[in-house]
XYZ file of C-alpha atoms in Angstrom:
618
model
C -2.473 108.127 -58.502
C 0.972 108.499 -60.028
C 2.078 104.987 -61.186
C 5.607 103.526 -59.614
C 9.138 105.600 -60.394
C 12.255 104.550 -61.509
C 15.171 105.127 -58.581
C 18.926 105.842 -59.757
C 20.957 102.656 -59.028
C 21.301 102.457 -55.240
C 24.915 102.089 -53.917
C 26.486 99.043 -55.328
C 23.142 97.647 -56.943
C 20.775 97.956 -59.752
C 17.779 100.062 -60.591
C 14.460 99.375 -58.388
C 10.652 100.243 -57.857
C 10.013 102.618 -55.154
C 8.102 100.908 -52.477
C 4.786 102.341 -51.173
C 5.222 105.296 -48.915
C 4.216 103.296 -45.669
C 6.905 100.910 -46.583
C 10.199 103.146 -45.079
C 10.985 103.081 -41.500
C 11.827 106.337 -39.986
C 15.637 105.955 -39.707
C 15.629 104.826 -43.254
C 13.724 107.978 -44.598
C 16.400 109.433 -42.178
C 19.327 108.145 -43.984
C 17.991 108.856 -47.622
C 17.393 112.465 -46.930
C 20.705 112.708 -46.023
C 22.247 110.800 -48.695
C 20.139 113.235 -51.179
C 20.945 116.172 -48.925
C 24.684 115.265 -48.568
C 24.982 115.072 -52.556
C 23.337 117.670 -53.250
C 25.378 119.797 -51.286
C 28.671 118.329 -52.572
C 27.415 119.704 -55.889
C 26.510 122.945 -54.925
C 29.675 123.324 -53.180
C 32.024 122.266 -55.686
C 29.908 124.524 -58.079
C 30.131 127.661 -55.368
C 33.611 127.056 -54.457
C 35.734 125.699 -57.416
C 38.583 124.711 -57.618
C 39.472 123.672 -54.599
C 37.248 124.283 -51.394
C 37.760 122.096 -49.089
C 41.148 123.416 -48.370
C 40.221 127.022 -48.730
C 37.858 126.060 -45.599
C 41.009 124.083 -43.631
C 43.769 125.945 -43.849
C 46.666 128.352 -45.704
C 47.945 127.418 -48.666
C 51.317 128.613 -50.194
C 53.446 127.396 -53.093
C 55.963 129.099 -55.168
C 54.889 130.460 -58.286
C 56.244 129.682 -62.085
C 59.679 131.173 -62.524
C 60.079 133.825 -65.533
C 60.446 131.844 -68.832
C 59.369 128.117 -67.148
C 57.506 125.846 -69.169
C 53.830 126.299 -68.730
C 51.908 123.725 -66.945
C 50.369 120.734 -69.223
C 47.190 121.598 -70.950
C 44.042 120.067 -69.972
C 42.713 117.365 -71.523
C 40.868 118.359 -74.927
C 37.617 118.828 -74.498
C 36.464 116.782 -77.226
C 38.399 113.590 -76.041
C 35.392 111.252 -75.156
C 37.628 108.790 -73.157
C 39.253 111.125 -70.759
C 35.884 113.210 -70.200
C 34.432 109.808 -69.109
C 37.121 108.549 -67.537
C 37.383 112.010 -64.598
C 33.380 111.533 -64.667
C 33.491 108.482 -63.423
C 36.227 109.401 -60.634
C 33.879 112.108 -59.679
C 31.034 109.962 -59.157
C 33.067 107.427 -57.292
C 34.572 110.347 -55.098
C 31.045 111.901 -54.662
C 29.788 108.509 -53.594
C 32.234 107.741 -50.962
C 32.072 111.515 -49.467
C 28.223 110.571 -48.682
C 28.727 107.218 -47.627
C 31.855 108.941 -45.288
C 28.600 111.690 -44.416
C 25.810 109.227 -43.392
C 28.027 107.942 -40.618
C 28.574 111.140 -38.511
C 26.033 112.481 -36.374
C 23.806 115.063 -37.919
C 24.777 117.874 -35.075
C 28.121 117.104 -36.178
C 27.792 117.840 -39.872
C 25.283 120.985 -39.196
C 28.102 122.892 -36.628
C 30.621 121.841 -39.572
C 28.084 123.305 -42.220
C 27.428 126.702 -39.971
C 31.388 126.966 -39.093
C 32.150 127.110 -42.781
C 29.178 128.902 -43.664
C 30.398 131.765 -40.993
C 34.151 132.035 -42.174
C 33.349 132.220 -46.024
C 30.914 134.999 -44.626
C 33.312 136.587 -42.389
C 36.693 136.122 -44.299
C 37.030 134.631 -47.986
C 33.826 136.523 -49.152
C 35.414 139.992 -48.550
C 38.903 138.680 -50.140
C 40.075 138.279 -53.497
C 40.529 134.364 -54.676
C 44.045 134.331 -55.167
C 46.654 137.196 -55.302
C 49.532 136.682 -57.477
C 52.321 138.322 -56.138
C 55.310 139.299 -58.795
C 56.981 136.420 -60.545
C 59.121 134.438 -58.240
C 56.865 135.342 -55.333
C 54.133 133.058 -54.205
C 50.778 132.387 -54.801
C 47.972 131.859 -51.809
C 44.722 131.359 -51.060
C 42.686 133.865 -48.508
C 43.789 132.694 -45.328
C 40.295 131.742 -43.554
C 42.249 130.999 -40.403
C 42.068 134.777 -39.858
C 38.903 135.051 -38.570
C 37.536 131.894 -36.471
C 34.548 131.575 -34.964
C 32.791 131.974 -31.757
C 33.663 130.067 -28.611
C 30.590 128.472 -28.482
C 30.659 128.519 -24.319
C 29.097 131.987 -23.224
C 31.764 132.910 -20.485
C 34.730 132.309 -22.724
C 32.908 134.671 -25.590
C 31.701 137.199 -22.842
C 35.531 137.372 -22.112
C 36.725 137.463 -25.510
C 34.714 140.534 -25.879
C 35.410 142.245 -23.286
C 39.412 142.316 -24.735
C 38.105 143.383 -28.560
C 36.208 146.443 -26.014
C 39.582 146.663 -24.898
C 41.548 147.141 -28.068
C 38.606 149.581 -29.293
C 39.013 151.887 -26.370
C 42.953 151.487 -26.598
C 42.486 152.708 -30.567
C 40.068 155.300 -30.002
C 41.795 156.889 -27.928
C 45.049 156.650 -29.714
C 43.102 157.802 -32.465
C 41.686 160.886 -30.521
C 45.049 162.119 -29.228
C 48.007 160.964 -31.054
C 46.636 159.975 -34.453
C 49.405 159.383 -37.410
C 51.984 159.980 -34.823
C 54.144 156.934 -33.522
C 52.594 156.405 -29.587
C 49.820 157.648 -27.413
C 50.445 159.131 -23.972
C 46.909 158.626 -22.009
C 47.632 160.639 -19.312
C 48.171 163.618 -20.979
C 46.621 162.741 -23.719
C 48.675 163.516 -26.430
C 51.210 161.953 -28.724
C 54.783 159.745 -28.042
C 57.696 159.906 -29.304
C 60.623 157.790 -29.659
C 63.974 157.342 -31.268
C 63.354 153.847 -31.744
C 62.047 155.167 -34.971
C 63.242 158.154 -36.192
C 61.057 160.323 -37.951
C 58.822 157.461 -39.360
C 55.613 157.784 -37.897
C 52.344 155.584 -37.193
C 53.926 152.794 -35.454
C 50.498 152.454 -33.226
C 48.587 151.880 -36.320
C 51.107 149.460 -38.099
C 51.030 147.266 -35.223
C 47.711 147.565 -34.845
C 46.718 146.407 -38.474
C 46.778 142.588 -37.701
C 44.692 142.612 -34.042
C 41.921 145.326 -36.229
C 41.279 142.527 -38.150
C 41.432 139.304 -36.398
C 39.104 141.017 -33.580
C 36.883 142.047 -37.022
C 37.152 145.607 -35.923
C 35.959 146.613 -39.747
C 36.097 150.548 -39.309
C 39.497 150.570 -37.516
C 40.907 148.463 -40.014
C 39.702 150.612 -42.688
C 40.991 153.608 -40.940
C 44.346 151.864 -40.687
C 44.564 150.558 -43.868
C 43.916 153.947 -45.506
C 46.263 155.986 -43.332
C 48.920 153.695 -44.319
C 48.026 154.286 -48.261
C 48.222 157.802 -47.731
C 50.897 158.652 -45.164
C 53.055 155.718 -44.461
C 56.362 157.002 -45.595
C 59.833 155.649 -45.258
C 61.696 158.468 -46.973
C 63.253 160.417 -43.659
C 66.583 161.759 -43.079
C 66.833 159.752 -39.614
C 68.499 156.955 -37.740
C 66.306 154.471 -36.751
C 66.333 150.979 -34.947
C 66.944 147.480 -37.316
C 65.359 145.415 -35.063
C 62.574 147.688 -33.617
C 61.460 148.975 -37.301
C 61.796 145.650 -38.820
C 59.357 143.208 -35.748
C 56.960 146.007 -36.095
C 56.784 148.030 -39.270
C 58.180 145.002 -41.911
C 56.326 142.039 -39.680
C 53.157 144.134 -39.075
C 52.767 145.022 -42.983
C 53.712 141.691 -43.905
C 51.069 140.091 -41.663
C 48.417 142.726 -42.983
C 49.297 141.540 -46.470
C 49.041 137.704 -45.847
C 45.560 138.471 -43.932
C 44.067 140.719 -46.695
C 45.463 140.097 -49.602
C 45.458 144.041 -49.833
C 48.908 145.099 -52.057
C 50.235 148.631 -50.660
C 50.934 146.198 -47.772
C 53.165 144.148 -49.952
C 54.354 147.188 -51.580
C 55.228 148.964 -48.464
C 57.339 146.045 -46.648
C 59.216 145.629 -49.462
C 60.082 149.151 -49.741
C 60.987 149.512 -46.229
C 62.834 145.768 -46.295
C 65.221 147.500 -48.999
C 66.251 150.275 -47.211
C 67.121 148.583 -44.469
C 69.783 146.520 -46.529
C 72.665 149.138 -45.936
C 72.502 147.826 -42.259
C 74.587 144.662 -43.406
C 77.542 146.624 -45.095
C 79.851 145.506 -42.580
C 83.061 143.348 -42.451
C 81.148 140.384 -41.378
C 77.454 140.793 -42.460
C 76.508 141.296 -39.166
C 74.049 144.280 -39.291
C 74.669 147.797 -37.290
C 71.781 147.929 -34.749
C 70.942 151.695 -36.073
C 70.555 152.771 -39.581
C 70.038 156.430 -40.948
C 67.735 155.755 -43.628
C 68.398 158.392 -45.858
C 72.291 157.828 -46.037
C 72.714 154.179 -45.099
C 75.140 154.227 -43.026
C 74.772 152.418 -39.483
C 76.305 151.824 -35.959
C 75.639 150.250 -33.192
C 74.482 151.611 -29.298
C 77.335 153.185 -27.954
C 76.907 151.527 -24.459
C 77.221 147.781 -26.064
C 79.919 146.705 -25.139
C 82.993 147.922 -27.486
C 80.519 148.643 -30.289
C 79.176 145.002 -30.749
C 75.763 144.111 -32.338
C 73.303 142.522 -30.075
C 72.387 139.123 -30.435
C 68.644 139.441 -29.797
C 68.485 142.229 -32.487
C 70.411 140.583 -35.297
C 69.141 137.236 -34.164
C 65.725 138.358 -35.132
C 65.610 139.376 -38.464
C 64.990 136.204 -40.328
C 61.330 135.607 -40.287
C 60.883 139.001 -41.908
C 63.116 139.097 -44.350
C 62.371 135.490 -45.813
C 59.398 136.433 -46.011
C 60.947 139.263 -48.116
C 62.404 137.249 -50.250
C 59.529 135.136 -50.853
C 56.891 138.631 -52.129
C 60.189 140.253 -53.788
C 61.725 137.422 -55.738
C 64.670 139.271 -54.347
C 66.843 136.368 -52.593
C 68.899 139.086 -51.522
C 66.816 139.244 -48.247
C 67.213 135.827 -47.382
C 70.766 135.664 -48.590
C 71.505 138.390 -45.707
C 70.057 136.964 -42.532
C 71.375 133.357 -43.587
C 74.942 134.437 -43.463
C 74.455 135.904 -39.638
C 73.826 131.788 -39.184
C 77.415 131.004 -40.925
C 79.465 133.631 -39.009
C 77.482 132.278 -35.340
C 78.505 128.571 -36.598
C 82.323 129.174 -37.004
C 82.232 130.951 -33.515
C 83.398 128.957 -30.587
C 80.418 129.024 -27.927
C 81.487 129.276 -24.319
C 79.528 126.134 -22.697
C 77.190 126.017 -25.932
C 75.801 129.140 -24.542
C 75.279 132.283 -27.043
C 76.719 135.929 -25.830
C 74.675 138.979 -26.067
C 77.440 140.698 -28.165
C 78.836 140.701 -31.265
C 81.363 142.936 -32.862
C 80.694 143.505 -36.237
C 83.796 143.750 -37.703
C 85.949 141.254 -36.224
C 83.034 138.502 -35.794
C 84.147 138.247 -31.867
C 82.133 137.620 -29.352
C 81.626 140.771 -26.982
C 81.578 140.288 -23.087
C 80.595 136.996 -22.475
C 77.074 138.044 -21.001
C 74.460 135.711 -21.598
C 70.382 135.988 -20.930
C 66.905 134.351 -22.721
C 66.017 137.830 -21.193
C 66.815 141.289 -22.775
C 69.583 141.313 -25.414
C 69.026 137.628 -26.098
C 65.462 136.488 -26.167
C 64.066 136.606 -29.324
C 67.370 134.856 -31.095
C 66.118 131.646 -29.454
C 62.576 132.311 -30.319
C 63.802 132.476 -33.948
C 65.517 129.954 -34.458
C 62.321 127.836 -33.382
C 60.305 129.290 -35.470
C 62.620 129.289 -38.229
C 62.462 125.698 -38.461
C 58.385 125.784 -37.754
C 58.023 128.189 -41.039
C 59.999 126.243 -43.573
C 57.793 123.389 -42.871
C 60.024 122.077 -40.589
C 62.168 121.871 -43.416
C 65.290 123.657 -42.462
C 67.233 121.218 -39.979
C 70.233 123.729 -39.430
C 67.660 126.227 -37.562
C 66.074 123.294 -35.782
C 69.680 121.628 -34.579
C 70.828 125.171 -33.858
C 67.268 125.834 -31.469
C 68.195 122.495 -29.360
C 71.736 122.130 -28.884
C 71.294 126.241 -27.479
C 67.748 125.288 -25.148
C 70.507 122.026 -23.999
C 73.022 124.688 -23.373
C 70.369 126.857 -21.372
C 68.844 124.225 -19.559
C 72.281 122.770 -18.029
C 73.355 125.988 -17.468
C 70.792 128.047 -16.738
C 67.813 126.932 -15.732
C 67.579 126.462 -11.528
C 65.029 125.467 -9.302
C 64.154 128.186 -6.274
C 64.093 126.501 -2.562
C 60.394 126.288 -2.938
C 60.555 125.037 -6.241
C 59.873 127.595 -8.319
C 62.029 127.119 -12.138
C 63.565 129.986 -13.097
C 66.172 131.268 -16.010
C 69.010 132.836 -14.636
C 71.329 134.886 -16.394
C 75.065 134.074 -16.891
C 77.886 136.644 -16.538
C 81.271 134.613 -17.495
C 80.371 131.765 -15.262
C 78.656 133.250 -12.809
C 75.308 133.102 -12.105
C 72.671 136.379 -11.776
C 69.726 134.473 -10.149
C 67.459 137.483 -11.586
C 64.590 136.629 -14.495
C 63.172 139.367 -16.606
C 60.066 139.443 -18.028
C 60.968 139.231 -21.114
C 61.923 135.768 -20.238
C 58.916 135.033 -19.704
C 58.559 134.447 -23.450
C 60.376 131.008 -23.032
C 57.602 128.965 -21.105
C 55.578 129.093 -24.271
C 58.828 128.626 -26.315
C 59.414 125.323 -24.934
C 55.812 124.695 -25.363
C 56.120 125.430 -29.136
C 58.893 123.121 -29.805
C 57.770 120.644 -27.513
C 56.960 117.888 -30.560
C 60.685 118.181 -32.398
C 62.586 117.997 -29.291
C 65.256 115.252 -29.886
C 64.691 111.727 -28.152
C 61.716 110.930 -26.085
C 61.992 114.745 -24.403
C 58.570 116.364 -26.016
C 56.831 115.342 -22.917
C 59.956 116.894 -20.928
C 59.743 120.217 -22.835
C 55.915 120.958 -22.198
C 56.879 120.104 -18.407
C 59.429 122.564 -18.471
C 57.183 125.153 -20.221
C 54.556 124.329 -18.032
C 56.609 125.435 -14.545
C 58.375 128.423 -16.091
C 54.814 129.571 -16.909
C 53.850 128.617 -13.133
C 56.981 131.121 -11.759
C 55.761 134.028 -14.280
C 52.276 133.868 -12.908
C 54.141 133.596 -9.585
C 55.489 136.933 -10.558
C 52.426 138.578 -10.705
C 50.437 137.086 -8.158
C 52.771 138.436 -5.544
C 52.839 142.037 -6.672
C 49.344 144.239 -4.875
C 48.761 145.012 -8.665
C 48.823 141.335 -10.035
C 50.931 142.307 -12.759
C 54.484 142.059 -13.199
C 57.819 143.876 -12.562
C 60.157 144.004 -15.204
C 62.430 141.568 -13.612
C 62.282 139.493 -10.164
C 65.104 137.488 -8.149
C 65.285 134.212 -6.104
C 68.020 135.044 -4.135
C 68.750 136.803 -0.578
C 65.366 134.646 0.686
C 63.349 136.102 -1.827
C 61.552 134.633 -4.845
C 59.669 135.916 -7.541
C 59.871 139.149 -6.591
C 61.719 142.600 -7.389
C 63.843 144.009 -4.507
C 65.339 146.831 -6.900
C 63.074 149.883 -7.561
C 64.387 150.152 -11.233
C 63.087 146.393 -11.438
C 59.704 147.473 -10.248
C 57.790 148.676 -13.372
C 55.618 147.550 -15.806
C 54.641 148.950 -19.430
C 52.098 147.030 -20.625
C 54.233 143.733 -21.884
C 52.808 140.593 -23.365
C 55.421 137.919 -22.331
C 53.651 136.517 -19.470
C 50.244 136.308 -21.530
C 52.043 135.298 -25.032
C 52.844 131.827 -23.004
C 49.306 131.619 -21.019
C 48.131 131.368 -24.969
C 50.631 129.090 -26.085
C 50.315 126.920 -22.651
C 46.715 126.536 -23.290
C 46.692 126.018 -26.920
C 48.676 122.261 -26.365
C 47.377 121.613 -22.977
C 44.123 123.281 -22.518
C 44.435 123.500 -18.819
C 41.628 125.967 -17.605
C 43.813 127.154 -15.284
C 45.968 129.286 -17.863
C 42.479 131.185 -19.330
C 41.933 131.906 -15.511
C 45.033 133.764 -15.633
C 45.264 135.273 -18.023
C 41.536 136.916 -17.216
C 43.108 137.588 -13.563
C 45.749 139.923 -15.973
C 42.579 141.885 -17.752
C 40.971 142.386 -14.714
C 44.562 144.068 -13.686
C 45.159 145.741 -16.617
C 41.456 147.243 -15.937
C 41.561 148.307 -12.360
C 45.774 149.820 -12.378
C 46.281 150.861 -16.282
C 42.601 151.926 -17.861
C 42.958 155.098 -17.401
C 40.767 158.529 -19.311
C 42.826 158.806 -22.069
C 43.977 155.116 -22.891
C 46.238 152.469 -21.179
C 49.289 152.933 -19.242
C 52.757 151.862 -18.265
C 52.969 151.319 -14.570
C 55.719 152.952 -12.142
C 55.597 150.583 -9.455
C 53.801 147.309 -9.329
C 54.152 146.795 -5.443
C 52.840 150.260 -4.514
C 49.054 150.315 -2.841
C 47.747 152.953 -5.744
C 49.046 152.785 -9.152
C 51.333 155.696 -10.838
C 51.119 155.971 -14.366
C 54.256 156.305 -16.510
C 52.152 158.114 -19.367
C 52.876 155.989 -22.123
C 50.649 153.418 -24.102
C 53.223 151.432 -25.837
C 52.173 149.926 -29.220
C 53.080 146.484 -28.362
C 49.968 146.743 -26.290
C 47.453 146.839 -29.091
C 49.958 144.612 -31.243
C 51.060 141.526 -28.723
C 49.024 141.996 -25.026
C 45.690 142.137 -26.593
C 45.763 140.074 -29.199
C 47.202 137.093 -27.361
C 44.904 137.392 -24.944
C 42.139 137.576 -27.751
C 43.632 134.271 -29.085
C 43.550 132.888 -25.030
C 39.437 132.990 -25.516
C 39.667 132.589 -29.394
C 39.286 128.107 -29.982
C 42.212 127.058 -31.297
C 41.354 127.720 -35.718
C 41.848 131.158 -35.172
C 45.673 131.637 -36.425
C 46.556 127.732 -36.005
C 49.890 127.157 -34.976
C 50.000 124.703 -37.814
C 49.602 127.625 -40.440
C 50.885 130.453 -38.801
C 54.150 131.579 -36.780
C 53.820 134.698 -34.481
C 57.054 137.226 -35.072
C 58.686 138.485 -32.060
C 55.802 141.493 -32.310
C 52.740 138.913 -32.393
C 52.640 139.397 -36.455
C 51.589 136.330 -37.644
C 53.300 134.981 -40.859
C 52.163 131.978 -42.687
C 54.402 128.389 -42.850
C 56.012 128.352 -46.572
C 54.976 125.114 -47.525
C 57.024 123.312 -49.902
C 55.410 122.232 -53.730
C 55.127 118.775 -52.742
C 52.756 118.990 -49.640
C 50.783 121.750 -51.454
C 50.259 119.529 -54.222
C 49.020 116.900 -51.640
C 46.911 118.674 -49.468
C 45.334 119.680 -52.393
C 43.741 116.633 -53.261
């Protein structure tokens, strides 16, 4: 028999004789194998995943890189500096020691679903990635963003539901890709393709919105289809006038979400190229871009029906996320530069109760009509200021004071309660009240949500309240229609609530607003009763708009069979789906804490500052 062996010195003591076999209790064997087990790990792992793994399996990481002709970094310590080597050795040790002393005191199931949940995403999403991407100098540097992919819901119902959307984005692609492939929309009636001005002659607007949801819902083929349509036949060179806004939430946010997923460059390359042609829409007096552009000449105007040729608040109001963005893969502050200045012209303008008009003229910086709505022509201004401030790192206080002096505004004057208590947002029309909410309104119970936690004095708790019953009169929305899904806008006056009494109210084409703030509701409150709902609206979606050839549009929402309007918009696959993918997704797919949604559902990563990354990298 073997004679006695030497141990290494346990923690805090000195060297000893291993005791006879028989001499370890159970728990104490227990506890050894996983100090041995929990070390040798540590090892392997900071072998497998230098330099810095434990925050490639956390989060998103982004810092600016070295500017052209900056001193380079300090040199490592020489290697043949005795001192120093021993001197980080023995910091390692001391660091390894503690992480298995911090290790023995969780409970094993804990440590093996944390072992198998980062075993799954460098499997699913960092293995298929490169490391790190530099962009060009000036741009910024980032790690694969593991927060892409996520992993199961581990309760069967939830992941039986979450499936049955990804089946529902397949047969929504397949069938785009069967009918209208390469061209902008799908009509699934007729089955064949859909054209709009919103985009001039550019083309593939379906599959540019649809890069993001392809691969969050780990549709690999589809994403490869996408990727390589867009390397081959994404072009931005047309002799057409287009739409700002709709070009840049879609095209610019959808590439620049594809890139910050992937890592893959021609989606850089291509948002960058389409970001600079779009410039030319800000050659006017003020800097307030033309809402239509011809891309080949660059020169712009606005809709001829808004009011005296003004810009439209909700279309030059949501710009910014994009085009910092820009500015951060270009080097090219230009981008930033242009959608900051729309801030300086709306902070010398006088606002009429702290409320925001609709319109804008261009040239003389003058309000329009004063019109005012969170609804269509407004929305997504409020939505981006928010989200401004969320992206810097909650760094840029002139977005965030700007977000709540306007949801004060809104709230005072604005926001009414029906005679049954439903909360609604009415729109204002030079003091006078429309009591009529659109959908697209609808946006604003998850808005509220969202900035619940900056909300000035003790008001967070006030905010998710307020999100919470503005969510309640959405569903409301719904619930009353024979469809259960919404009309396009509903009133609460003339003893009728929630509901549409116009017929051009009484449609519905596929939008997301109603669902985008069942996700964000149930992301900070994780009330059950927001995942029912939002499986009430994909049983809806199933039984009125599945149809042969696709999804569609609905005519009329209160009728007893459904009439198709023959269009399958690509906000469907970009926003509808994939928020109600992230309603049955846990919460580290896309975390709000790394990632803010564009007006399209794009997600775009928070710019941290130097600072944090430096300490979250420790």
């Amino acid at each position: 028999m073997p004679g006695p062996a030497l141990l290494p010195p346990p923690l805090g003591g000195s060297p000893g004789l291993r005791k006879p076999a028989g001499a370890f209790r159970l728990s104490e064997k227990f506890a050894l194998l996983l100090v041995f087990s929990a070390f040798a790990t540590l090892c392997f792992g900071a072998l497998f995943f230098l330099p810095d793994s434990s925050k490639l399996l956390s989060g998103v990481f982004f810092q600016r890189a070295p500017e052209p002709g900056a001193a380079p970094p300090p040199p490592p310590a020489a290697v043949g500096d005795p001192e120093e080597r021993l001197a980080r050795i023995r910091e390692e040790h001391a660091r390894a020691l503690r992480e298995a002393q911090d290790t023995l005191q969780r409970a094993p199931a804990d440590i093996q679903s944390e072992i198998r949940r980062d075993k799954q995403r460098v499997a699913e999403g960092v293995g298929e990635l490169p490391m790190v991407d530099h962009g060009p100098p000036g741009g910024i540097v980032f790690k694969p963003p593991v927060g892409a992919t996520g992993g199961e819901p581990a309760d069967p119902e939830v992941r039986e539901k979450r499936n049955k959307v990804r089946e529902m984005m397949k047969y929504a692609w397949d069938n785009y890709k069967r009918y209208a492939w390469g061209l902008n929309e799908l009509k699934p009636v007729s089955k064949q393709g859909h054209a709009s001005n919103l985009f001039g002659n550019i083309q593939g607007a379906t599959i540019v919105d649809s890069l993001d949801t392809l691969f969050i819902m780990d549709l690999k083929e589809e994403f490869k289809e996408a990727k390589e349509w867009v390397e081959k036949h994404l072009d931005f060179n047309v002799n057409a006038e287009v739409s700002v806004f709709e070009v840049n939430i879609r095209f610019v946010g959808g590439l620049l979400s594809a890139y910050y997923l992937t890592g893959i460059e021609i989606f850089r390359k291509k948002a960058i190229e389409l970001g600079q042609k779009l410039l030319p829409a800000f050659n006017t007096p003020t800097g307030i871009p033309w809402a239509l552009l011809n891309m080949k000449s660059g020169i712009g105007r606005n809709w001829p029906w808004a009011s005296g040729g003004s810009s439209i608040l909700a279309e030059f109001g949501t710009l910014h996320l994009e085009f910092v963005h820009l500015s951060e893969l270009s080097g090219n502050p230009l981008f930033a530069e242009k959608v900051m200045n729309i801030r300086k012209v709306l902070n010398r303008l006088e606002k009429p109760q702290g409320l925001y008009p609709n319109y804008l003229n261009p040239n003389s910086g003058q309000w329009g009509q004063h019109h005012v709505s969170v609804g269509g022509l407004g929305d997504s201004f409020y939505e981006y200021l928010l989200k401004a401030w969320l992206m810097s790192d909650k760094t840029d206080e002139e977005a965030k004071q700007m977000y709540y002096d306007a949801v004060q505004a809104i709230e005072k004057h604005l926001i009414r309660k029906s005679t049954s208590g439903l909360t609604y947002i009415a729109e204002w029309k030079g003091g006078l009240l429309e009591h009529k909410m659109g959908h697209l309104t609808c946006f604003a119970g998850g808005m509220y949500a969202l900035g619940a936690d900056g909300a000035p004095g003790d008001k967070t708790g006030h905010h998710i309240e307020l999100g919470a019953e503005i969510t309640r009169t959405c569903h409301e929305s719904y619930d009353r229609t024979p469809m259960k899904l919404g009309p396009e806008a509903f009133r609460f006056d003339g003893g009728v609530e929630a509901i549409a009494t116009r017929q051009n109210e009484k449609y519905y084409i596929l939008r997301p607003e109603v669902i985008e703030t069942y996700m964000y509701m149930w992301r900070f409150t994780h009330d059950p009763k927001y995942r029912q709902w939002g499986w009430e609206a994909v049983e809806a979606l199933e039984k009125n708009c599945r149809v042969e050839g696709g999804f569609s549009g609905l005519r009329d929402v209160y009728a007893s069979q459904p009439t198709h309007d023959d269009v399958q918009q690509s906000f469907y696959l970009a926003e509808t789906l994939k928020y109600l993918y992230l309603l049955f997704s846990d919460d580290d797919l896309l975390p709000l804490e790394h990632w803010i949604f564009n007006t399209e559902a794009h997600p775009l990563p928070v710019i941290y500052k130097n600072s944090k990354m430096k300490e979250q990298s420790k």
